[in-house]
């Protein structure tokens, strides 16, 4: 008894399997042409994976550097902080803050008391940003401890940390003393005498010239602000900033605090990264437009050589959809081989770059984005690999569409007469 | 003759005009024709007389300029591409002068393709393909790539492919045209045998008298017209 399809029955898996076999054997049969096409596409996949990994590594380094100087990834201020920067404004309810950070899952956070100050040393003076810090907690958020070049980071009472550059400018050495002049919480001018406990050098002169550190308790005494802090900076993976900030907001009474994430705190950095990403996407678009043309060109040659075959299949009862499926299978298969080869090569190259890195020291001195180090390491994520392969396969299918449609629209009689 | 067999093919006023840069070629100039089920019919005529054109129209590979074509119960002039594909899949088998097998597939896979299109289950498919290949005498060579087969063997695969789907109608356009006389003879003998065993209607074209001699009925085609329609008996 004859078993037949009802019209419009979806193509059976066995039919797709045969199309796969036909496509594969044709690819093998035209080895040289296939290898050339696959190689060209694989190189593009390789470039996509490697450049994406380097860009991710670059951004990671930039974020680590720019946010590791002082900003942190998430910051807490009083609600009126943005409007009222010229007055020392302590945070309300300081006792609820540390528990709130912990409950939100932000374990690395550093309370600070910040105020403008004037350094007086002999006949020299300099205006700076004074930060009162808890050294251990601060070291979990910023790089200053890593950037110590002399003396001790652990601040005791009456001790101050200044940068090497500022110390040189003021004619100070470790152990020397100097005077700090501030306006107290109540508006009074106050001075204090401090000994230089240690020197740091971040490599970024503008930062170094303008930042000095006291212990939090010392700063509170100097500013007549017992128990007060003006901000808390926290560190976490930048990608999690939004979620953790939201959780932190939920832990705090509404209306009295302001929680900001790094994109708001360092909009220049966020914009620079977005610009990099946009440029990268544009290059990838151009690269894959060229890839698409390459595959389309190969597939056009393929269908031209096989007009008779498509005419024959049509005569046997293959529908236009069956022909499209056959051609797209071959196009997809080319893309699949290329994606596989490009991904393997890309993983090997990024693994090498992740291990040994690329030293950019020549290009990056005096740049806040490379304070944390100038060795660029590739960062490759499963997400980026899947995306690169997805783009490649989608391009292969898209490039096969027009040749496939052409093959499906062939007049079978003319196709059969084709030599 | 008792009750005549039902109609397999009926053409009425079929014309086909090709227009190539300005001037018209009347490939078929008004064909009226009926074939009955189980007939073994030869289209005879010189090159350019319209044999291929007529076979293509009956197989719904092309659309006539005017006229109507019925195959079995179905009116096929005016079908969409999709509809004519489904019609061919169900109702016709083609054999070409140049074999036209898929070169990267084995004989088995070439024959199997038709049953894949028809959606036949795996086990039934295997069994029917092997039975068909045995019927054309190629069971042993089923797994060879068709490019490794001789011309005669390739045309046997093509005949198996045309018949494996059990179509009521087989159209063969000069099936022996590319074969030497021994192989040509054995192909027409094979078609004749399958026609007799299965009752499949066969319409084939040829201009070789030794091949024409195998038909029960000969339609002579000249300049796109049927000039003679005669029965003949006592094929070799
Ligand atoms: N696609 C076409 N375009 C123009 N003329 C054609 C086309 N196909 C066939 N013809 C013409 O139609 C006539 C019949 O051709 P055909 O059916 O191939 O004859 P046969 O098969 O008997 O040799 C010939 O004159 C041929 O040149
Ligand atoms: Mg012909």
XYZ file of C-alpha atoms and ligand atoms in Angstrom:
683
model
C 0.000 0.000 0.000
C 1.222 3.488 -0.805
C 1.775 5.900 2.100
C 1.752 9.519 1.004
C 2.124 12.888 2.553
C -0.833 15.119 2.914
C -0.039 18.398 1.107
C 1.779 20.868 3.336
C 3.129 18.116 5.593
C 6.307 19.462 7.264
C 9.488 18.105 5.727
C 10.414 14.885 7.478
C 13.610 14.582 9.470
C 14.795 11.882 7.079
C 14.455 14.307 4.183
C 16.500 16.887 6.091
C 19.043 14.155 6.830
C 19.382 13.424 3.120
C 19.730 17.137 2.355
C 22.481 17.242 4.964
C 24.181 14.284 3.281
C 23.898 15.910 -0.162
C 25.253 19.215 1.192
C 28.123 17.573 3.048
C 29.183 15.455 0.080
C 29.072 18.455 -2.238
C 31.214 20.438 0.185
C 33.737 17.596 0.293
C 33.527 17.135 -3.468
C 34.527 20.773 -4.080
C 37.181 20.688 -1.415
C 39.268 23.619 -2.500
C 36.420 26.055 -2.957
C 34.825 24.928 0.307
C 38.053 25.239 2.275
C 38.663 28.732 0.922
C 35.192 29.887 1.882
C 35.370 28.219 5.280
C 38.814 29.715 5.941
C 37.663 33.237 5.062
C 34.641 32.978 7.332
C 36.647 31.288 10.100
C 39.139 34.177 10.115
C 36.237 36.575 10.645
C 34.872 34.476 13.496
C 38.364 34.369 14.974
C 38.691 38.159 14.743
C 35.261 38.642 16.288
C 36.083 36.408 19.251
C 39.587 37.768 19.846
C 38.675 41.447 19.475
C 35.596 41.026 21.634
C 37.714 39.345 24.322
C 40.355 42.088 24.137
C 37.693 44.774 24.311
C 36.110 43.067 27.323
C 39.565 42.867 28.921
C 40.225 46.512 28.104
C 36.933 47.600 29.611
C 37.516 45.491 32.668
C 40.898 47.136 33.159
C 39.480 50.619 32.564
C 36.694 50.069 35.052
C 39.029 48.549 37.610
C 41.391 51.515 37.219
C 38.991 54.417 37.001
C 36.680 53.170 39.726
C 39.512 51.812 41.871
C 41.129 55.208 42.371
C 38.357 56.566 44.568
C 34.879 56.161 43.128
C 34.017 52.501 43.698
C 31.163 50.838 41.830
C 28.243 51.937 44.007
C 28.117 55.035 46.209
C 25.837 56.185 48.969
C 25.271 59.863 49.786
C 22.746 61.970 51.593
C 19.645 62.808 49.576
C 20.692 66.439 49.055
C 24.314 65.661 48.159
C 24.130 66.679 44.500
C 22.552 70.045 45.306
C 24.711 70.827 48.294
C 28.377 70.056 47.699
C 29.930 73.135 49.268
C 28.883 72.261 52.797
C 29.953 69.328 54.899
C 26.778 67.242 55.016
C 27.008 64.074 57.146
C 24.820 61.086 56.271
C 21.735 60.649 58.479
C 21.398 57.529 60.659
C 25.023 56.364 60.322
C 24.265 53.332 62.532
C 21.904 51.713 59.967
C 24.298 52.037 57.043
C 26.742 49.160 57.552
C 23.939 46.613 58.218
C 22.131 47.872 55.106
C 25.176 47.268 52.877
C 25.670 43.789 54.307
C 21.997 42.903 53.902
C 22.105 44.073 50.277
C 25.022 41.727 49.592
C 27.607 44.501 49.244
C 30.305 43.154 51.551
C 33.168 45.316 50.328
C 32.327 48.879 51.332
C 34.240 51.801 52.827
C 32.810 54.681 54.897
C 34.448 58.067 54.338
C 34.395 61.567 55.684
C 35.426 63.932 52.904
C 36.151 67.641 53.128
C 38.270 70.214 51.303
C 41.502 71.141 53.097
C 44.615 73.273 52.783
C 48.085 71.822 53.463
C 50.617 74.186 54.980
C 54.239 73.021 55.037
C 56.877 75.656 55.688
C 56.481 78.222 52.915
C 54.550 75.771 50.716
C 50.807 75.227 50.609
C 48.366 73.216 48.514
C 44.615 72.740 48.482
C 43.516 69.114 48.531
C 40.605 66.765 49.064
C 40.849 65.283 52.539
C 39.432 61.783 53.049
C 38.985 60.232 56.449
C 39.074 56.452 55.884
C 39.008 53.076 57.627
C 42.221 51.761 56.021
C 41.220 48.056 55.985
C 37.802 48.721 54.510
C 39.150 51.305 52.085
C 41.633 48.758 50.736
C 38.699 46.569 49.660
C 37.383 49.371 47.446
C 40.378 51.371 46.198
C 43.934 50.741 45.007
C 45.719 53.216 47.315
C 47.186 50.486 49.523
C 48.549 48.690 46.435
C 50.106 51.969 45.301
C 52.102 52.640 48.497
C 55.747 53.355 47.686
C 57.061 54.204 51.141
C 56.057 53.976 54.802
C 52.911 52.599 56.308
C 49.338 52.487 54.964
C 47.893 51.773 58.438
C 46.993 55.253 59.647
C 47.342 55.927 63.373
C 46.167 59.032 65.222
C 48.031 62.142 64.034
C 49.244 60.453 60.846
C 48.607 61.398 57.213
C 49.075 59.702 53.833
C 50.144 61.906 50.935
C 51.374 61.074 47.469
C 55.022 61.019 46.512
C 54.386 63.809 44.001
C 52.695 66.090 46.508
C 55.366 65.359 49.129
C 58.086 66.332 46.638
C 56.221 69.524 45.741
C 55.821 70.441 49.396
C 59.383 69.392 50.315
C 58.174 66.655 52.674
C 59.532 63.175 53.517
C 58.116 60.312 55.547
C 58.185 61.291 59.213
C 58.027 65.042 58.515
C 55.137 67.009 59.936
C 52.812 69.492 58.320
C 49.656 71.426 59.071
C 46.191 70.807 57.678
C 43.609 73.604 57.684
C 39.873 72.838 57.343
C 36.450 74.310 57.974
C 34.740 72.274 60.704
C 31.196 70.916 60.626
C 30.110 74.089 62.437
C 31.888 76.412 60.005
C 34.873 77.171 62.196
C 38.404 77.301 60.719
C 40.448 74.547 62.350
C 44.045 73.365 62.018
C 45.822 70.186 62.985
C 49.422 68.979 62.902
C 50.135 65.601 61.238
C 53.132 63.394 60.538
C 53.598 61.863 57.097
C 53.116 58.117 57.731
C 53.569 56.961 54.138
C 53.684 57.924 50.477
C 51.630 56.557 47.595
C 51.944 57.021 43.860
C 49.054 55.953 41.598
C 50.842 57.126 38.459
C 48.103 59.634 37.751
C 49.549 63.008 38.704
C 46.293 64.975 38.815
C 44.893 62.538 41.366
C 48.087 62.339 43.389
C 48.413 66.130 43.722
C 44.951 66.518 45.176
C 44.283 63.631 47.591
C 45.400 63.066 51.183
C 44.157 60.528 53.767
C 43.615 60.542 57.538
C 42.083 57.765 59.575
C 38.322 58.233 59.875
C 38.499 58.912 63.629
C 41.267 61.494 63.182
C 39.303 63.288 60.463
C 36.140 63.271 62.558
C 38.012 64.903 65.443
C 39.636 67.513 63.196
C 36.299 68.398 61.592
C 34.423 68.345 64.919
C 32.128 65.713 63.395
C 32.103 62.830 65.865
C 30.736 59.639 64.321
C 29.948 61.374 61.013
C 30.589 60.145 57.489
C 29.709 61.839 54.183
C 29.712 58.890 51.830
C 30.142 55.159 51.524
C 31.773 53.637 48.448
C 31.304 49.947 47.667
C 32.967 47.557 45.248
C 31.340 44.739 43.300
C 31.475 43.360 39.746
C 30.356 46.324 37.580
C 27.765 44.184 35.802
C 25.976 43.599 39.122
C 25.965 47.263 40.127
C 22.362 47.997 39.164
C 20.915 45.002 40.915
C 22.926 45.512 44.112
C 22.128 49.235 44.138
C 18.426 48.419 43.916
C 18.738 45.994 46.814
C 20.621 48.604 48.841
C 17.891 51.186 48.189
C 15.343 48.763 49.548
C 17.332 48.396 52.765
C 17.350 52.160 53.446
C 14.549 54.512 54.480
C 13.092 56.262 51.451
C 13.961 59.859 50.642
C 16.958 60.327 52.901
C 19.706 58.695 50.880
C 20.924 58.669 47.348
C 22.442 55.471 45.869
C 24.383 55.877 42.628
C 26.044 53.349 40.344
C 29.290 53.763 38.454
C 27.633 54.811 35.195
C 26.237 57.858 37.014
C 29.380 58.434 39.051
C 31.739 58.187 36.064
C 29.602 59.010 33.010
C 32.748 59.721 30.962
C 33.880 56.115 31.489
C 30.453 54.698 30.683
C 30.287 56.801 27.509
C 33.773 55.847 26.419
C 32.911 52.169 26.794
C 29.663 52.642 24.910
C 31.568 54.419 22.144
C 34.064 51.549 21.975
C 31.221 49.059 21.801
C 29.458 50.994 19.063
C 32.644 51.232 16.998
C 33.261 47.536 17.528
C 29.735 46.626 16.495
C 30.127 48.701 13.352
C 33.374 46.939 12.431
C 31.772 43.558 13.077
C 28.814 44.532 10.946
C 31.141 45.461 8.068
C 33.204 42.306 8.566
C 30.139 40.087 8.496
C 28.634 41.931 5.547
C 31.799 40.906 3.698
C 31.465 37.371 5.071
C 27.880 37.275 3.822
C 28.989 38.354 0.351
C 31.656 35.639 0.342
C 29.194 32.919 1.270
C 26.564 34.250 -1.121
C 29.136 34.223 -3.904
C 30.095 30.618 -3.180
C 26.476 29.541 -2.966
C 25.649 31.305 -6.232
C 28.414 29.328 -7.933
C 27.115 26.184 -6.254
C 23.556 26.565 -7.522
C 24.702 27.613 -10.980
C 26.681 24.374 -11.276
C 23.727 22.357 -10.104
C 20.805 23.833 -12.075
C 20.159 20.405 -13.617
C 20.081 18.787 -10.189
C 17.503 21.283 -8.902
C 15.479 20.793 -12.090
C 15.576 17.037 -11.535
C 14.524 17.278 -7.894
C 11.694 19.577 -8.942
C 10.609 17.018 -11.542
C 10.562 14.357 -8.806
C 8.184 16.501 -6.774
C 10.468 18.614 -4.597
C 8.619 21.807 -3.670
C 10.270 25.251 -3.749
C 10.586 24.916 0.056
C 12.422 21.605 -0.318
C 14.900 23.249 -2.692
C 15.364 26.206 -0.317
C 16.004 23.735 2.501
C 18.632 21.916 0.434
C 20.537 25.082 -0.480
C 20.284 26.608 3.006
C 21.555 23.373 4.532
C 24.709 23.650 2.472
C 25.153 27.326 3.318
C 24.559 26.648 7.003
C 27.013 23.764 6.943
C 29.735 26.007 5.500
C 28.991 28.497 8.287
C 29.036 25.741 10.894
C 32.472 24.448 9.870
C 33.801 28.004 9.806
C 32.275 28.810 13.196
C 33.832 25.684 14.665
C 37.302 26.387 13.259
C 37.173 30.102 14.111
C 35.945 29.409 17.647
C 38.677 26.872 18.372
C 41.373 29.210 17.053
C 39.777 32.128 18.890
C 39.693 30.240 22.191
C 43.351 29.284 21.771
C 44.396 32.868 21.012
C 42.333 34.401 23.812
C 43.614 31.794 26.263
C 47.127 32.898 25.355
C 46.245 36.591 25.758
C 44.436 35.884 29.011
C 47.546 34.203 30.397
C 50.328 36.448 29.121
C 48.493 39.648 28.256
C 49.581 42.474 25.988
C 51.603 45.255 27.634
C 50.248 48.663 26.664
C 52.615 50.637 28.941
C 53.863 52.743 26.029
C 50.421 54.110 25.311
C 48.863 54.399 28.711
C 51.010 56.411 31.120
C 49.141 59.439 32.504
C 45.817 57.789 31.806
C 43.317 57.218 34.594
C 42.003 54.134 32.805
C 45.230 52.194 33.261
C 46.150 52.992 36.867
C 45.446 49.402 37.862
C 48.021 48.114 35.365
C 48.905 48.439 31.727
C 48.855 44.751 30.765
C 45.747 44.069 28.711
C 44.308 40.593 29.259
C 41.666 39.010 27.081
C 38.390 38.140 28.780
C 36.315 35.559 26.956
C 32.858 34.601 28.202
C 30.532 31.779 27.099
C 27.991 34.468 26.276
C 30.370 36.129 23.786
C 31.285 32.771 22.230
C 27.641 31.828 21.782
C 26.918 35.251 20.313
C 29.840 35.007 17.853
C 28.635 31.594 16.683
C 25.055 32.797 16.496
C 26.092 35.754 14.330
C 28.087 33.463 12.045
C 25.306 30.933 11.540
C 22.711 33.650 11.051
C 24.982 35.291 8.470
C 25.452 31.962 6.678
C 21.707 31.388 6.483
C 21.022 34.978 5.421
C 23.709 34.746 2.731
C 22.189 31.506 1.448
C 18.664 32.923 1.231
C 18.952 34.667 -2.110
C 20.737 31.809 -3.937
C 18.250 29.378 -2.350
C 15.317 31.446 -3.523
C 16.853 31.647 -7.016
C 17.233 27.873 -7.122
C 13.651 27.394 -5.952
C 12.300 29.760 -8.620
C 14.138 28.108 -11.527
C 11.971 27.046 -14.422
C 12.472 23.258 -14.191
C 12.441 22.794 -17.955
C 15.190 25.361 -18.448
C 17.074 23.953 -15.473
C 16.909 20.466 -16.970
C 18.204 21.789 -20.290
C 21.129 23.510 -18.559
C 24.557 22.010 -19.243
C -12.133 -5.054 -26.484
C -14.532 -5.073 -23.522
C -14.893 -2.128 -21.115
C -12.273 0.506 -22.034
C -9.858 1.340 -19.182
C -10.396 4.702 -17.408
C -8.665 7.791 -18.777
C -5.113 8.369 -17.581
C -4.403 11.563 -19.542
C -6.649 13.892 -21.552
C -5.450 16.939 -23.518
C -7.726 19.368 -25.292
C -6.564 22.060 -27.661
C -3.138 22.286 -26.074
C -0.747 24.766 -27.652
C 2.679 25.920 -26.600
C 4.252 28.964 -28.139
C 7.752 30.110 -27.238
C 8.616 33.709 -27.913
C 12.282 34.342 -28.449
C 13.394 37.861 -29.335
C 10.360 38.894 -31.281
C 9.419 35.806 -33.255
C 7.164 33.012 -32.034
C 7.912 29.275 -32.197
C 4.777 27.119 -32.114
C 6.247 24.075 -30.368
C 2.766 22.555 -30.002
C 0.073 23.689 -32.393
C -3.173 22.199 -31.018
C -2.961 18.768 -29.409
C -6.030 16.667 -28.582
C -5.134 13.380 -26.993
C -6.339 10.781 -24.527
C -4.357 7.976 -22.939
C -6.011 5.104 -21.090
C -4.678 3.555 -17.922
C -2.055 0.867 -18.539
C -1.244 1.958 -22.088
C 2.348 1.779 -23.332
C 2.583 4.652 -25.783
C 5.398 6.034 -27.889
C 5.674 9.629 -29.048
C 7.571 9.357 -32.306
C 8.848 12.241 -34.318
C 11.946 14.000 -35.536
C 14.033 16.279 -33.396
C 12.241 19.587 -32.803
C 8.774 18.141 -33.401
C 7.626 18.943 -29.853
C 8.048 15.614 -28.021
C 9.851 17.014 -24.978
C 7.509 19.984 -24.758
C 4.485 17.683 -24.697
C 5.995 15.426 -22.023
C 6.888 18.443 -19.871
C 3.340 19.788 -20.093
C 1.757 16.448 -19.162
C 4.210 16.247 -16.235
C 3.264 19.783 -15.130
C 6.869 20.943 -15.453
C 5.613 23.771 -17.644
C 2.284 25.444 -18.388
C 0.658 25.403 -21.846
C -0.047 28.610 -23.731
C -3.641 27.426 -24.118
C -5.741 24.299 -23.711
C -6.511 21.979 -20.818
C -4.628 18.988 -19.467
C -6.105 16.380 -17.150
C -4.051 13.660 -15.542
C -6.212 11.089 -13.811
C -8.891 13.091 -12.031
C -6.784 16.246 -11.769
C -6.828 19.331 -13.978
C -3.194 20.420 -14.041
C -3.109 23.493 -16.258
C -2.997 26.489 -13.914
C -1.496 24.792 -10.853
C 0.852 26.840 -8.670
C 4.485 25.760 -8.309
C 3.726 24.182 -4.972
C 0.650 22.378 -6.281
C 2.385 21.041 -9.351
C 5.275 19.796 -7.182
C 2.815 17.874 -5.017
C 1.071 16.593 -8.153
C 4.351 15.300 -9.636
C 5.358 13.765 -6.327
C 2.147 11.725 -6.226
C 1.225 11.124 -9.810
C 4.246 11.016 -12.105
C 7.629 9.437 -12.593
C 10.189 10.958 -14.976
C 12.964 9.269 -16.928
C 15.328 11.578 -18.815
C 17.613 11.056 -21.761
C 20.600 12.180 -19.647
C 19.694 10.048 -16.573
C 19.883 13.088 -14.228
C 20.762 11.221 -11.050
C 22.071 13.106 -8.010
C 25.795 12.431 -8.422
C 26.765 12.549 -4.748
C 24.176 9.934 -3.768
C 24.206 6.168 -4.129
C 21.679 4.331 -6.298
C 19.745 3.455 -3.170
C 19.669 7.076 -1.993
C 18.614 8.360 -5.422
C 15.642 6.006 -5.490
C 14.860 6.621 -1.825
C 14.561 10.394 -2.352
C 11.130 9.999 -3.973
C 9.810 8.034 -1.004
C 11.275 10.633 1.375
C 9.282 13.280 -0.480
C 6.196 11.076 -0.172
C 6.812 10.713 3.562
C 7.068 6.912 3.563
C 8.208 5.376 6.878
C 11.809 4.200 7.225
C 11.298 0.444 7.237
C 8.744 0.422 4.429
C 11.001 2.785 2.501
C 14.026 0.505 2.745
C 12.062 -2.491 1.719
C 10.410 -0.768 -1.255
C 13.667 0.746 -2.529
C 15.447 -2.613 -2.343
C 12.534 -4.391 -4.047
C 12.548 -1.764 -6.809
C 16.307 -2.001 -7.293
C 15.994 -5.790 -7.448
C 13.272 -5.386 -10.075
C 15.647 -3.385 -12.286
C 18.485 -5.849 -11.572
C 20.664 -3.551 -9.462
C 20.258 -4.927 -5.926
C 23.976 -5.672 -5.652
C 25.028 -2.171 -6.693
C 22.547 -0.337 -4.450
C 25.216 1.328 -2.327
C 27.536 2.423 -5.126
C 27.769 6.094 -5.938
C 25.858 6.505 -9.191
C 28.912 8.152 -10.793
C 30.622 4.744 -10.561
C 27.868 3.049 -12.560
C 27.747 2.558 -16.345
C 25.242 4.513 -18.451
C 22.920 1.518 -18.706
C 23.070 0.969 -14.958
C 22.429 4.652 -14.281
C 19.338 4.598 -16.462
C 18.124 1.526 -14.564
C 18.458 3.512 -11.335
C 16.488 6.320 -13.020
C 13.734 3.873 -14.013
C 13.637 2.539 -10.444
C 13.402 6.114 -9.175
C 10.542 6.877 -11.585
C 8.527 3.838 -10.480
C 9.273 3.401 -6.777
C 6.590 5.882 -5.710
C 3.952 3.825 -7.599
C 2.893 6.743 -9.822
C -0.011 5.984 -12.187
C 1.926 7.670 -15.029
C 5.562 7.434 -16.139
C 6.945 9.950 -18.651
C 10.210 9.039 -20.358
C 11.878 11.531 -22.712
C 14.098 9.577 -25.114
C 15.112 7.187 -22.330
C 17.410 5.263 -24.662
C 18.834 8.273 -26.486
C 22.150 8.219 -24.647
C 22.599 4.439 -24.634
C 24.040 1.958 -27.115
C 21.533 -0.359 -28.785
C 22.007 -3.252 -26.323
C 21.511 -1.065 -23.266
C 18.750 0.880 -24.988
C 16.933 -2.331 -25.763
C 17.209 -3.571 -22.198
C 15.866 -0.279 -20.800
C 12.789 -0.317 -23.054
C 12.286 -4.003 -22.229
C 12.427 -3.089 -18.537
C 9.882 -0.280 -18.948
C 7.606 -2.609 -20.900
C 7.857 -5.303 -18.229
C 7.074 -2.880 -15.398
C 4.138 -1.524 -17.429
C 2.747 -5.034 -17.806
C 3.405 -6.112 -14.193
C 2.126 -2.968 -12.515
C -0.337 -1.515 -14.989
C 1.538 1.804 -14.959
C 0.709 4.035 -17.923
C 3.927 4.792 -19.825
C 4.407 7.574 -22.365
C 7.880 7.680 -23.893
C 9.432 9.497 -26.803
C 11.874 8.182 -29.349
C 12.872 8.468 -32.978
C 14.558 5.072 -33.091
C 12.358 2.529 -34.982
C 13.655 -0.364 -32.858
C 12.513 1.416 -29.703
C 9.247 2.636 -31.231
C 8.484 -1.004 -32.080
C 7.903 -1.829 -28.393
C 4.836 0.406 -28.080
C 1.167 -0.665 -28.295
C 0.310 2.703 -29.681
C 2.415 5.182 -31.615
C 1.681 8.897 -31.820
C 3.579 10.557 -34.635
C 4.410 14.161 -33.965
C 5.363 16.621 -36.682
C 5.772 20.383 -36.221
C 3.764 20.338 -33.036
C 0.846 18.331 -34.377
C -0.131 14.685 -34.051
C -0.097 13.470 -37.638
C -0.794 9.816 -36.924
C -2.190 7.785 -34.031
C -1.895 4.065 -34.629
C -2.151 0.874 -32.599
C 0.452 -1.807 -33.179
C 0.632 -5.364 -31.969
C 3.290 -7.987 -31.480
C 6.067 -6.078 -29.873
C 9.422 -7.931 -29.761
N 12.653 27.119 -24.113
C 12.455 27.217 -25.425
N 12.501 28.421 -26.019
C 12.279 28.567 -27.348
N 12.009 27.550 -28.156
C 11.942 26.316 -27.635
C 12.158 26.083 -26.246
N 12.044 24.757 -26.013
C 11.752 24.187 -27.192
N 11.697 25.115 -28.170
C 11.378 24.866 -29.562
O 10.185 24.145 -29.616
C 10.234 23.164 -30.603
C 9.965 21.788 -30.019
O 11.046 21.447 -29.170
P 11.108 20.071 -28.344
O 9.834 19.888 -27.659
O 12.326 20.096 -27.557
O 11.227 18.992 -29.514
P 11.776 17.526 -29.438
O 11.826 17.100 -28.055
O 10.803 16.751 -30.257
O 13.113 17.525 -30.094
C 11.610 23.280 -31.274
O 11.486 24.054 -32.424
C 12.409 23.993 -30.251
O 13.409 24.762 -30.856
Mg 13.477 16.389 -26.909
